[in-house]
Coordinates of C-alpha atoms and ligand atoms in Angstrom, one line a residue:
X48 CA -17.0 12.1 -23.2
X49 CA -15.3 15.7 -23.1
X50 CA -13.7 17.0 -20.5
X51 CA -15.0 20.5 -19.3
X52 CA -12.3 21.3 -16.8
X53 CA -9.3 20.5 -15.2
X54 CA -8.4 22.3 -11.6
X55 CA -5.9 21.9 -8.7
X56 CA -4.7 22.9 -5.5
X57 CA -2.2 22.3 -2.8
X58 CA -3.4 20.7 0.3
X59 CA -1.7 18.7 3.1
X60 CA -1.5 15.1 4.0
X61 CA -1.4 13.2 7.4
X62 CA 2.0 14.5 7.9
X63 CA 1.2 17.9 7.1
X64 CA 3.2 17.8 4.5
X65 CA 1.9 19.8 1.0
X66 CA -0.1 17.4 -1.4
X67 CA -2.1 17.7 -4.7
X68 CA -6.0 18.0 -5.2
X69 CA -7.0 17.8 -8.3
X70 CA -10.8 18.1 -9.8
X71 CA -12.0 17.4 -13.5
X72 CA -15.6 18.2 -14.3
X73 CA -16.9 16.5 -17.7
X74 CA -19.2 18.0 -20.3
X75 CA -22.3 16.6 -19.0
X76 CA -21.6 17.9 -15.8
X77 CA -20.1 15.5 -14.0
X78 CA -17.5 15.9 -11.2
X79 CA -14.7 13.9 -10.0
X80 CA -11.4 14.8 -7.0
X81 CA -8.7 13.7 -5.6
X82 CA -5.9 13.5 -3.4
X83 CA -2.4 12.0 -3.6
X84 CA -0.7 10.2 -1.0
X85 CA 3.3 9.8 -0.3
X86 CA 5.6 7.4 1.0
X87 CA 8.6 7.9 3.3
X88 CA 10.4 5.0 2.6
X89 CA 10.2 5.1 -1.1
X90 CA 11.7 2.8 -3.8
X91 CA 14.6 4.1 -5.8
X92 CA 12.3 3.3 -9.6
X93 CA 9.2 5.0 -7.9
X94 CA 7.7 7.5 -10.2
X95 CA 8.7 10.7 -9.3
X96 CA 6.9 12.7 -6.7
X97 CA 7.6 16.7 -7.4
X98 CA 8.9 18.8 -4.9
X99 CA 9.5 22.6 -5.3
X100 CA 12.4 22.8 -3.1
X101 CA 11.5 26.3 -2.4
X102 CA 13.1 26.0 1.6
X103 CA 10.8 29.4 2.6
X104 CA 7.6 26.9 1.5
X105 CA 7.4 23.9 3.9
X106 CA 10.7 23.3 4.0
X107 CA 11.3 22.5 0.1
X108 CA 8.1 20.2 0.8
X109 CA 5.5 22.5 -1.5
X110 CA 4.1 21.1 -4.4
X111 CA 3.1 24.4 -6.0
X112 CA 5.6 23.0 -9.5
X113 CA 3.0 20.3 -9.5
X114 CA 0.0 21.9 -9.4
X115 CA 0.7 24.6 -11.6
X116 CA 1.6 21.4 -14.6
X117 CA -2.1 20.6 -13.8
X118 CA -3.4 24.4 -14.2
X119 CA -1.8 24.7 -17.2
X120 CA -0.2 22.0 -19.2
X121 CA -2.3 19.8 -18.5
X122 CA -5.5 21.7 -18.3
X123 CA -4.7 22.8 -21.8
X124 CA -4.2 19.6 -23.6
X125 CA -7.2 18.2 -22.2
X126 CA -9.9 21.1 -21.9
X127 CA -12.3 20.2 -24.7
X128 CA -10.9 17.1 -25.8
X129 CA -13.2 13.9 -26.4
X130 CA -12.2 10.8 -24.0
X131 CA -13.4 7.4 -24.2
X132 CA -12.1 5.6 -21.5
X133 CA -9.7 5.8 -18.5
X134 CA -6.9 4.1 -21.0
X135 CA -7.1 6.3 -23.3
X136 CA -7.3 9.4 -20.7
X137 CA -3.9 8.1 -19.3
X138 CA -2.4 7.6 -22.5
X139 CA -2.6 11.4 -23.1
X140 CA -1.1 12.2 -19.6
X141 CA 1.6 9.7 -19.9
X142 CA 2.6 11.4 -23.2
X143 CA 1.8 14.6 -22.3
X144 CA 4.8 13.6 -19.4
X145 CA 6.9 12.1 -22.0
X146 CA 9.6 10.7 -19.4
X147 CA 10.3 7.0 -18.2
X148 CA 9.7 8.1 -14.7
X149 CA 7.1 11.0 -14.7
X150 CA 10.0 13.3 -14.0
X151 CA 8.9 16.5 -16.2
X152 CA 5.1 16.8 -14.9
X153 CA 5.2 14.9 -12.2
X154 CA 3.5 11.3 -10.8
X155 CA 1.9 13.9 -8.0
X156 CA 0.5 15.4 -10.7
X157 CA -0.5 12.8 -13.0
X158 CA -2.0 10.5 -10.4
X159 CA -4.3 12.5 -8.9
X160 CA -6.2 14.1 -12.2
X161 CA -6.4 10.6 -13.5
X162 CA -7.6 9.6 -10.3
X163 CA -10.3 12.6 -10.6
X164 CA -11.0 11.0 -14.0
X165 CA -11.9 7.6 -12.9
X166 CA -14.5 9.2 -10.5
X167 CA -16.1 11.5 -12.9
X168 CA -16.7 8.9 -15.1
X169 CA -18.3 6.7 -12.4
X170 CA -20.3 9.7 -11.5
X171 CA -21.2 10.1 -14.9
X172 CA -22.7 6.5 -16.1
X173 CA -23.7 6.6 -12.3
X174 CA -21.8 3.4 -10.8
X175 CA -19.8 3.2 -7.4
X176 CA -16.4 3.9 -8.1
X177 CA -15.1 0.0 -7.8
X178 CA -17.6 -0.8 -10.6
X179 CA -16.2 1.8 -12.7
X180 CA -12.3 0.3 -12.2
X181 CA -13.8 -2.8 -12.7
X182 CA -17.0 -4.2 -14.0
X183 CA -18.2 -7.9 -12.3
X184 CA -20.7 -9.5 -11.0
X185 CA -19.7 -10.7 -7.7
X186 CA -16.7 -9.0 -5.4
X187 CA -14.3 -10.6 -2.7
X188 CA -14.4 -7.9 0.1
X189 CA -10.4 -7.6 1.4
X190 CA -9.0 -8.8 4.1
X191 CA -7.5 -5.9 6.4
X192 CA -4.0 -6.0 7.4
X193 CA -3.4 -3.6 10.3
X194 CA -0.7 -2.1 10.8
X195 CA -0.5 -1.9 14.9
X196 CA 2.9 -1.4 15.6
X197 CA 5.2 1.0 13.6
X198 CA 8.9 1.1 13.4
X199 CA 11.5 1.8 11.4
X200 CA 11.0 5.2 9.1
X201 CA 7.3 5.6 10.1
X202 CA 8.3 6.4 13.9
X203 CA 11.6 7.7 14.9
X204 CA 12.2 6.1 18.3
X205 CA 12.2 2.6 18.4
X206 CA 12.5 -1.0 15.9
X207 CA 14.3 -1.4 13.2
X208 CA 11.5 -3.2 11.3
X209 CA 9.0 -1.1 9.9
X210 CA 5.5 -2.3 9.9
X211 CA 3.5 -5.5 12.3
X212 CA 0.8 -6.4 11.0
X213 CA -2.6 -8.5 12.1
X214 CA -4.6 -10.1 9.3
X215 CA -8.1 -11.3 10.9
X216 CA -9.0 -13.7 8.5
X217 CA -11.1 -16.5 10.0
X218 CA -14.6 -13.7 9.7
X219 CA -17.2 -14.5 8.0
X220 CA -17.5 -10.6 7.0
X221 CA -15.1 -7.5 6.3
X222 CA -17.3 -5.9 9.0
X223 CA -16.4 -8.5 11.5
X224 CA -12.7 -8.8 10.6
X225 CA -12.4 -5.4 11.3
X226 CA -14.0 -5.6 14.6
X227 CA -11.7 -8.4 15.3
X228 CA -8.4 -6.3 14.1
X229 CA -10.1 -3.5 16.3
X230 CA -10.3 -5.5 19.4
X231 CA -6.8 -6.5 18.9
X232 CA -5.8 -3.2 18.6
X233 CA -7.5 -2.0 21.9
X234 CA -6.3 -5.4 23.8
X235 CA -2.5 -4.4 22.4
X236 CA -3.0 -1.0 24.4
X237 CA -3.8 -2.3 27.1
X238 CA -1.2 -5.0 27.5
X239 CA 1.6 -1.9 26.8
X240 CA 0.4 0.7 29.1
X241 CA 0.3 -2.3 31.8
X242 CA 3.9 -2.7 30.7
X243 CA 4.6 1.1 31.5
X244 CA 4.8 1.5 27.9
X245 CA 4.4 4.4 25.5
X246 CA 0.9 4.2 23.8
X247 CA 1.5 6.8 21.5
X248 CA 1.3 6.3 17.3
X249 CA 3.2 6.6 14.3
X250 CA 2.5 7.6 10.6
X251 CA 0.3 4.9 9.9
X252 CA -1.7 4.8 13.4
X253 CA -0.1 1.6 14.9
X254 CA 1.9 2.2 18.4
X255 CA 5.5 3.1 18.2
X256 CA 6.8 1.4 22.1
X257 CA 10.1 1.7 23.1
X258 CA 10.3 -1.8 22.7
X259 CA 14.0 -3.2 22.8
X260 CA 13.9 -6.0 20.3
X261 CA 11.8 -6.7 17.0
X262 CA 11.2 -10.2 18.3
X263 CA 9.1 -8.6 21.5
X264 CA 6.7 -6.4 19.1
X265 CA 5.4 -10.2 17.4
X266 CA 5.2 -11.8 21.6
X267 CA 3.0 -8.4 22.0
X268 CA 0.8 -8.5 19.1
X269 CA 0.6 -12.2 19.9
X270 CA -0.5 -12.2 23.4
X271 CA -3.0 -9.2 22.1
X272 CA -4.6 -11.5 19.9
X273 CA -5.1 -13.9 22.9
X274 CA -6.3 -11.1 25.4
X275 CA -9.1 -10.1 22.6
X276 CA -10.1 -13.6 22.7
X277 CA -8.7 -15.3 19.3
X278 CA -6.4 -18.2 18.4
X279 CA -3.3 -16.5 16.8
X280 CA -2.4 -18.3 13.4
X281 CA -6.3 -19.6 13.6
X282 CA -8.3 -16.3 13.6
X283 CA -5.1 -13.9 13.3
X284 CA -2.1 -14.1 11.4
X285 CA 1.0 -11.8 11.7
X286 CA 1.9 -10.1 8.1
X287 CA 5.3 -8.1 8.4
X288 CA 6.7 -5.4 6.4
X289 CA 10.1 -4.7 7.5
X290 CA 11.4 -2.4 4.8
X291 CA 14.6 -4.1 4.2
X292 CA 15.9 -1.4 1.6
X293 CA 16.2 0.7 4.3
X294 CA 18.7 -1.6 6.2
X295 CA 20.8 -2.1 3.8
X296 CA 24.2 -0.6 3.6
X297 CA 25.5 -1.3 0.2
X298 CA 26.6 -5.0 1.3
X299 CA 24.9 -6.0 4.3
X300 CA 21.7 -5.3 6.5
X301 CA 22.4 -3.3 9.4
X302 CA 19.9 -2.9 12.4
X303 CA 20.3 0.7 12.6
X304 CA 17.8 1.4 15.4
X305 CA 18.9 -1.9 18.1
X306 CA 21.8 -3.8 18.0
X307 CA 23.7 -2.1 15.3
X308 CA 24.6 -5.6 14.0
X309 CA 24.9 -5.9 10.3
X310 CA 23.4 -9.4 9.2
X311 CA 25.0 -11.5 5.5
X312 CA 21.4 -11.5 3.2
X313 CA 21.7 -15.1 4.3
X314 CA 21.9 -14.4 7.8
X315 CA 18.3 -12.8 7.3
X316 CA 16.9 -15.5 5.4
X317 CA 17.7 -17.6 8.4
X318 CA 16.4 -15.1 10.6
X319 CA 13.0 -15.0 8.7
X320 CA 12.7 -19.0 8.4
X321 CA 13.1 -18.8 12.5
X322 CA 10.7 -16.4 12.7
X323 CA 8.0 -18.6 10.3
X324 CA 8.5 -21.5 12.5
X325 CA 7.8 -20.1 15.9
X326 CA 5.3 -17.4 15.1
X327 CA 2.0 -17.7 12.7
X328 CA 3.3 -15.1 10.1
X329 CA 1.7 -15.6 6.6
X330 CA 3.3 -12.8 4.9
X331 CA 6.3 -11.4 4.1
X332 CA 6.5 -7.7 2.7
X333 CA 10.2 -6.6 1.5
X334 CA 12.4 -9.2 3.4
X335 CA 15.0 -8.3 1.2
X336 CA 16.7 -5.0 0.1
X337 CA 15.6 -3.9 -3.3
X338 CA 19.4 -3.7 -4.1
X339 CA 19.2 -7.3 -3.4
X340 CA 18.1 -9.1 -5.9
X341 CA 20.4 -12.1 -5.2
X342 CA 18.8 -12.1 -1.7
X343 CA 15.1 -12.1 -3.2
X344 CA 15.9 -15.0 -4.8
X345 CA 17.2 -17.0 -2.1
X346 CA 14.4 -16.1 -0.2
X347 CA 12.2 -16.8 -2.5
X348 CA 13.6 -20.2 -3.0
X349 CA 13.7 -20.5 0.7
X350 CA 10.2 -19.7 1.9
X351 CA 8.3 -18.7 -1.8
X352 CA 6.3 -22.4 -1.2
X353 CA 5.4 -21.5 2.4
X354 CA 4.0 -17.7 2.9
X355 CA 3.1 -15.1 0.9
X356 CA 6.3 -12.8 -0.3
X357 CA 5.4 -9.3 -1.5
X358 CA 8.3 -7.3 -3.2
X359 CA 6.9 -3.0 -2.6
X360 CA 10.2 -1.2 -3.0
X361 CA 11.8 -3.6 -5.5
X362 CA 9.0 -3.5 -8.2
X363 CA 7.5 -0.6 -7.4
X364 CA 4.1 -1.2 -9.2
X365 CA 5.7 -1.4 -12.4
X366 CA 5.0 -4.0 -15.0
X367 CA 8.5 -3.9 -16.4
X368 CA 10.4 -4.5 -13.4
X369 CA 7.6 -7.1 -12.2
X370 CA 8.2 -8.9 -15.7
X371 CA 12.0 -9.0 -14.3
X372 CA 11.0 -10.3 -11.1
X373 CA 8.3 -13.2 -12.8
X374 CA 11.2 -13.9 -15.1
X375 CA 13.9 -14.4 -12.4
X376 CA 11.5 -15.9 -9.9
X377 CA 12.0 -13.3 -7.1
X378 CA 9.1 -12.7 -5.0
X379 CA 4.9 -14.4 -5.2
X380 CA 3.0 -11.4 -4.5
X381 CA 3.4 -7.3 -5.7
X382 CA 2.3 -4.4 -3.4
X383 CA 0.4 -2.3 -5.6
X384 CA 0.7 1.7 -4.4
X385 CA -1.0 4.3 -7.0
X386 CA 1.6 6.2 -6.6
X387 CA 4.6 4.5 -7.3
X388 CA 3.5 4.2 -11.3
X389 CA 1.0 7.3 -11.3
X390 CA -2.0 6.4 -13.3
X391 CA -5.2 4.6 -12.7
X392 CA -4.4 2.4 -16.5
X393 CA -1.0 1.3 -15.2
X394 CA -2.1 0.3 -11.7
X395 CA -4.3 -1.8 -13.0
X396 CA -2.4 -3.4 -16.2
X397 CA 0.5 -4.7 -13.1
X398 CA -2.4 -5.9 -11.4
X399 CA -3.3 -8.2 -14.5
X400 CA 0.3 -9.1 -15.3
X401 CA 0.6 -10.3 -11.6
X402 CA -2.5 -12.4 -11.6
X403 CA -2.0 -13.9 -15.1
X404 CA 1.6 -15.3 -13.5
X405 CA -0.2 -16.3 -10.5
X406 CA 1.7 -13.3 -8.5
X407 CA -0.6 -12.1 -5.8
X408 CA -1.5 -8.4 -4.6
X409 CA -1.4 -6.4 -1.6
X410 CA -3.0 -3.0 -2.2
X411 CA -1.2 -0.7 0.1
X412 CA -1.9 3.3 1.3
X413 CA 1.0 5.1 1.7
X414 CA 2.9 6.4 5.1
X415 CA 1.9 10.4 4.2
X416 CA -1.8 9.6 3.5
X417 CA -5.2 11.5 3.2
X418 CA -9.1 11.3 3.3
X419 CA -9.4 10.4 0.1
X420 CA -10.7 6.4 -0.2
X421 CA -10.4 5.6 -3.9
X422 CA -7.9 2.8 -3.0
X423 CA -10.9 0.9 -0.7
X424 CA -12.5 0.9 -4.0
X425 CA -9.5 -0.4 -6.3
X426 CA -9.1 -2.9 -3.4
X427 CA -12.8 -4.6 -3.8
X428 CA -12.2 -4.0 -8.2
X429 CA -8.9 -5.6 -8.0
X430 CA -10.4 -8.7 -6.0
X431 CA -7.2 -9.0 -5.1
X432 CA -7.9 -10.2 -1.6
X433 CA -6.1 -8.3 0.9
X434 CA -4.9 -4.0 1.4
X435 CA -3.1 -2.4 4.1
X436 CA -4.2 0.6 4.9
X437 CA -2.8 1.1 8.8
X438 CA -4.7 0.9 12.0
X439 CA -6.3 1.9 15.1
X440 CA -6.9 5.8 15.5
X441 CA -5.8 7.9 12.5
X442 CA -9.2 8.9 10.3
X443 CA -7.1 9.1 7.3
X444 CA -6.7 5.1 7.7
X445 CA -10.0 4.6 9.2
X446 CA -11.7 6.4 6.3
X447 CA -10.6 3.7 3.7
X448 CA -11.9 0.8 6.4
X449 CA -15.3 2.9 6.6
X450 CA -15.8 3.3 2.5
X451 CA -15.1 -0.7 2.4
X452 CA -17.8 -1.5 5.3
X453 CA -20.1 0.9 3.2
X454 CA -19.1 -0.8 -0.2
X455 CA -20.0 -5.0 1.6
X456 CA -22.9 -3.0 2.7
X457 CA -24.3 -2.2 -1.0
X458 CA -23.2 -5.0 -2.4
X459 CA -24.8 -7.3 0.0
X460 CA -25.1 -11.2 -1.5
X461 CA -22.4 -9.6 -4.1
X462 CA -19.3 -9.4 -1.7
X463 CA -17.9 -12.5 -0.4
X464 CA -14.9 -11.9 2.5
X465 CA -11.6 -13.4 1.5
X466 CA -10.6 -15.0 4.5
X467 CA -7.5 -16.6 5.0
X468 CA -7.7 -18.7 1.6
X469 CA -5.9 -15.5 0.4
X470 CA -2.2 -16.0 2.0
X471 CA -2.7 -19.8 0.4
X472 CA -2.7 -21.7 -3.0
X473 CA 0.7 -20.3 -4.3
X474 CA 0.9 -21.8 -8.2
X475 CA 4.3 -20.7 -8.7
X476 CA 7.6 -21.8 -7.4
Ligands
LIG765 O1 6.7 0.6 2.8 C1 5.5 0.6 2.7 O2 4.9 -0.4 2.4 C2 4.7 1.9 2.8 C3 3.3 1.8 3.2 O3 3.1 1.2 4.4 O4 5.4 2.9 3.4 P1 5.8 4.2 2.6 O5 4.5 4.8 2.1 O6 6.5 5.1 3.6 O7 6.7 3.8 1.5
LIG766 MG1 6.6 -1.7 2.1

């Protein structure tokens, strides 16, 4: 297939920072865009995300460098050329780049034309845009993690862990677990404004309460669950992504926002097996710093057999460093951001390597996000089981849970819902 055209813009994302848009058009006519999204707590071996530093543009935030590497260098190598397939569409951008980490053209510019690619293409042979990532015959429909109360980077004011999540898992649909996460949501608002708390949200549209310890965010989201009318641990489980990288000092782990007491990577452990006995957590995201690879592995050891432990800032969506990590035994499970590789090919070759060594995946949006959906659809390709994508209120969120009730819609009989199988049946360890 040849590709016609290559286009892009700046727009902004949920934080109203600048982002890239990018479009390609194929010969037959065909059209495919998208957006790119952007963490705040970022892993140090994340591809790297452009900024123009211009301080008279959005503070330094523009991405004008980005998008003008699309316009041009990009746009030239690829205007006119013959493409067979997504690999071989990323396999020019990557060496068009050149660079281990996408430093020269940039994974904000990379991501989102290969991204355009991938819905071009499913335009093109005219298949929904999970069918195009991946062909099969029968889907499992994710099971959503919402993200209801934010701390840490994502709101400035209170917890030193960043996310708290709800997994409503005992549905016999996406549809319903969503209504069920939902409920929560609403029942948690109600329990904090009765509490004279704040009910306002962060970045990823989960409250961000003045709450004085971690421990009183899970009691919250517990006695939610209760108020909506579920059995925590039966119908909900509690999935936490603390973002331990950003606690660490160099040595220890320092709760920066409460007590301002800095914890051995032991001392966490301990905390974390406390935490799996008294409350019905079932996963683990980033327990451990990702300068702490001696910590990962204790914990692993520790608590590997009994929940699900996803290493995000320490792999980074990248096969290499999750080859370390299989190798070294750190971790069961990989978040898998778009972003922190940069193309469409390589997201989905980590995917394979963590499911041919029994690792699972979370698929994960980013903090800074936008309208775009395309990871609902990798989530249902991936079968992988599970995504975050926030909660609550904020449409950029909401507008990856719509495009997955419209996707079990289509593929009716086709889509089976995970349900809480998914945080079981760990092979490894
Ligand atoms: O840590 C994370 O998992 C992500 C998404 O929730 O946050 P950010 O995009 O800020 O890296
Ligand atoms: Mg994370």
């Amino acid at each position: 297939m040849k590709i016609k055209q290559v286009k892009a813009r700046e727009v902004l994302d949920s934080r109203g920072n600048p982002t890239v848009s990018a479009d390609v058009v194929l010969e037959d006519g065909s059209f495919g865009t998208a957006m790119c999204p952007s963490g705040a707590s970022t892993g140090e071996k994340e591809a790297v995300e452009l900024r123009d530093g211009d301080q008279h543009r959005y503070n330094g935030k523009g991405v004008l460098k980005a998008v003008s590497n699309i316009n041009d260098e990009i746009s030239n190598a690829l205007t006119g050329r013959d493409v067979e397939s997504q690999e071989a569409f990323d396999k020019l951008l990557i060496e068009l780049d050149g660079t281990p980490f996408k430093s020269k053209l940039g994974a904000n510019a990379l991501l989102p034309v290969s991204m355009a690619f991938s819905r071009a293409m499913s335009h093109s042979r005219k298949v929904p845009l999970y069918r195009q990532l991946y062909e099969r015959r029968d889907y499992i429909m994710p099971v959503p993690c919402m993200n209801v109360i934010n701390g840490g980077r994502h709101a400035d004011n209170n917890l030193d862990f960043q996310e708290f999540m709800i997994a409503p898992h005992n549905a016999s649909s996406f549809r319903e677990a969503i209504r069920m996460g939902e409920e929560t949501f609403h029942a948690l608002k109600g329990i904090l404004k009765a509490k004279g708390y704040y009910t306002g949200v962060g970045d990823e549209g989960g409250f961000a309460p003045n709450l004085s310890t971690n421990e009183e965010a899970v009691e919250l989201i517990l006695e939610s669950i209760v108020k909506a009318g579920y059995d925590p641990g039966k119908d909900i489980s509690i999935c936490l992504d603390p973002a331990a990288s950003e606690m660490w000092d160099g040595s220890k782990y320092l709760f920066y926002k409460s007590t301002q007491q800095r914890m051995e990577s032991s001392e966490l452990i301990s905390l974390w097996q406390s935490w799996v006995t008294k409350y019905p957590i079932v996963l683990l995201e980033d327990g451990m710093g990702e300068d702490d690879w001696q910590g990962w592995k204790q914990l692993t050891q520790a608590m590997g057999k009994n929940i699900e432990l996803v290493g995000d800032d320490i792999f980074c969506t990248n096969p290499a460093i999750l080859q370390k990590g299989i190798d070294e035994r750190v971790a069961n499970s990989i978040l898998i951001k778009l972003n922190q590789i940069g193309t469409v090919t390589e997201t989905l070759d980590t995917i394979r390597l963590a499911n041919k060594h029994g690792y699972h995946q979370f698929l994960s949006h980013r903090s800074g996000e936008t309208e775009d959906t395309f990871l609902a659809d990798l989530a249902v390709a991936s079968n992988a089981g599970h995504l975050k994508t926030g909660s609550g209120c904020r449409s950029e969120r909401i507008a990856k849970y719509n495009r997955l009730l419209l996707i079990e819609e289509e593929l009716g009989v086709a889509a089976t819902f995970a349900d809480g199988e998914t945080f079981k049946n760990w092979n490894n360890k």
